[in-house]
PDB file of C-alpha atoms in Angstrom:
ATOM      1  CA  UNK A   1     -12.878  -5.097  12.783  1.00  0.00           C
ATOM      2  CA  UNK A   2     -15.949  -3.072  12.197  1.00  0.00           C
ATOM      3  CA  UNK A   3     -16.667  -0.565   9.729  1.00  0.00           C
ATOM      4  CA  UNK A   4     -17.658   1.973  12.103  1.00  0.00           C
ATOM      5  CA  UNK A   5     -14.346   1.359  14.287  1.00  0.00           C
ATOM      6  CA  UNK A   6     -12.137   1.398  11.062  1.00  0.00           C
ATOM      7  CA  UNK A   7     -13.520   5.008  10.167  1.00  0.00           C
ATOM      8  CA  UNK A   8     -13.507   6.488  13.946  1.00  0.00           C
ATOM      9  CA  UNK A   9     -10.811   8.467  12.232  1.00  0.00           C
ATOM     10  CA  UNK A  10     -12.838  11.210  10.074  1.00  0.00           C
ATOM     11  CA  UNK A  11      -9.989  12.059   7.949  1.00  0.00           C
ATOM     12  CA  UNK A  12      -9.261   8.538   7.100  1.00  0.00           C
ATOM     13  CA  UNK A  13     -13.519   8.221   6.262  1.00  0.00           C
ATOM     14  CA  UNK A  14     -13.351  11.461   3.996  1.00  0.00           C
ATOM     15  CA  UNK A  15     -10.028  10.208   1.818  1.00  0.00           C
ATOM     16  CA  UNK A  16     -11.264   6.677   1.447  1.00  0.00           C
ATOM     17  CA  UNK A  17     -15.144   8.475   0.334  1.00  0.00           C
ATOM     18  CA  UNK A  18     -12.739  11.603  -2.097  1.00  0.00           C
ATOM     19  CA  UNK A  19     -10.253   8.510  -3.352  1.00  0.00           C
ATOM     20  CA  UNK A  20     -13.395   6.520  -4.687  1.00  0.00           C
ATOM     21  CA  UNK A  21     -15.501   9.682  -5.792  1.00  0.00           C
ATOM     22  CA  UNK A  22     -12.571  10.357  -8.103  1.00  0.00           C
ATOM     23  CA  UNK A  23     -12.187   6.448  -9.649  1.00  0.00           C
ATOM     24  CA  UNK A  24     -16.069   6.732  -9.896  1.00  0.00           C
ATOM     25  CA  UNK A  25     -15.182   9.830 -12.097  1.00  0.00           C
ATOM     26  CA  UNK A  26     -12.701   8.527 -13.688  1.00  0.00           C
ATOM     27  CA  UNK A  27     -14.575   5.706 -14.865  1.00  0.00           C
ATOM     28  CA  UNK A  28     -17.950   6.908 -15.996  1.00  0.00           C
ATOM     29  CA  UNK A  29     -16.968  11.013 -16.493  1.00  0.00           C
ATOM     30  CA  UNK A  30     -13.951  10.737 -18.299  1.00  0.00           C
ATOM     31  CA  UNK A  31     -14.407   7.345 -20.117  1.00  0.00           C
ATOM     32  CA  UNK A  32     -12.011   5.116 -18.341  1.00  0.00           C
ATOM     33  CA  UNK A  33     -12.524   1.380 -19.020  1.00  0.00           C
ATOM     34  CA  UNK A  34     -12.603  -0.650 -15.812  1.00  0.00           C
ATOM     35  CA  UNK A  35     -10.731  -3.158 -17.223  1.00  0.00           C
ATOM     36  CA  UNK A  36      -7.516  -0.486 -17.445  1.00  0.00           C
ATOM     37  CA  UNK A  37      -8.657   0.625 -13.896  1.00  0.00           C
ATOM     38  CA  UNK A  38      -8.289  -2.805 -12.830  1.00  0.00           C
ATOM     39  CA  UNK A  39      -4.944  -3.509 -14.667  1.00  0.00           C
ATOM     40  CA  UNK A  40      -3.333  -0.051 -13.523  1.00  0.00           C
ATOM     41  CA  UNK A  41      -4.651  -1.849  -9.407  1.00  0.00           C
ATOM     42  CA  UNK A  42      -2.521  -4.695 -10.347  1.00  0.00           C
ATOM     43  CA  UNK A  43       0.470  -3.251 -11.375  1.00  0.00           C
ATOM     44  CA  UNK A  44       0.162  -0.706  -7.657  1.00  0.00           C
ATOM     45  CA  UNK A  45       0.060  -4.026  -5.514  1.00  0.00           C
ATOM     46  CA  UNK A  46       3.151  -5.092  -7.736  1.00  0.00           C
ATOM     47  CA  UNK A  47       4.823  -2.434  -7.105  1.00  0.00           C
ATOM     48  CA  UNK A  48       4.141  -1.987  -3.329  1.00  0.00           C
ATOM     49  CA  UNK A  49       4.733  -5.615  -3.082  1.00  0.00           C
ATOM     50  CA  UNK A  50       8.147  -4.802  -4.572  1.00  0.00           C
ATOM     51  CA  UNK A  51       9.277  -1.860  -2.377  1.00  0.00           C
ATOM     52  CA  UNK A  52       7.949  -3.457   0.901  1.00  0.00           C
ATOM     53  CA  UNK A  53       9.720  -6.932   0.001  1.00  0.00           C
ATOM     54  CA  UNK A  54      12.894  -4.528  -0.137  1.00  0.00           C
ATOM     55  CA  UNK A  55      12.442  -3.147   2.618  1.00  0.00           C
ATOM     56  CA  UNK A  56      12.241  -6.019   4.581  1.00  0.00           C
ATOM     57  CA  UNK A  57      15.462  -7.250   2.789  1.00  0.00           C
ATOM     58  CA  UNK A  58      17.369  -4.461   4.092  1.00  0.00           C
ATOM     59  CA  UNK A  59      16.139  -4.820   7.420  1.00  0.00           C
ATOM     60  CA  UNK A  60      17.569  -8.278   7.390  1.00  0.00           C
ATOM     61  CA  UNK A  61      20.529  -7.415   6.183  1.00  0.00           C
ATOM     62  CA  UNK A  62      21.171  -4.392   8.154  1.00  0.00           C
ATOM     63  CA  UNK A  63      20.148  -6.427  11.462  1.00  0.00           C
ATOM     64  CA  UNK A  64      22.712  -9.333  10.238  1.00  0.00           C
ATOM     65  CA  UNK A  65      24.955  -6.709   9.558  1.00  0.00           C
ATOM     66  CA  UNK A  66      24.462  -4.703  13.443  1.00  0.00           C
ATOM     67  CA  UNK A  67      24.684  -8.690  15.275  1.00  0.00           C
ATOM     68  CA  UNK A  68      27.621  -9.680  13.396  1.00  0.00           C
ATOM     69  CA  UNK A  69      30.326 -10.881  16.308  1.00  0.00           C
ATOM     70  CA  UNK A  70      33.581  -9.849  15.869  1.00  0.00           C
ATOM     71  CA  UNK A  71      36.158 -12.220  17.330  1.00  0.00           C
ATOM     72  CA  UNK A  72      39.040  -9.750  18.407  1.00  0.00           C
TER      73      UNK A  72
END
């Protein structure tokens, strides 16, 4: 996938260039180490990691639940 066909999308190209203006700032304007920048990444792609494994779970168990056979 190519850069320029990932950011056909403008508004996708001006969050992505506004979300790492402001971790820029963050890191040399307000005096944030990178190392805590870096840590606080970690712990995000925990957590996502978290809610989309449970997520998945209940859409397992929901779909075992819906093709359950009854035998009556």
């Amino acid at each position: 996938m190519s850069l320029r066909k990932f950011f056909k999308n403008r508004g996708l190209a001006i969050n992505m260039i506004a979300c790492t203006a402001f971790l820029a700032l963050a890191v040399y304007g307000w005096g944030l180490p990178l190392n805590d920048l870096l840590d606080y990444l970690w712990i995000l792609i925990a957590c996502l990691v978290i809610v989309v494994g449970l997520a998945v779970l209940a859409g397992f168990i929901l779909r075992k639940i819906n093709h359950r056979h009854d035998d009556r």
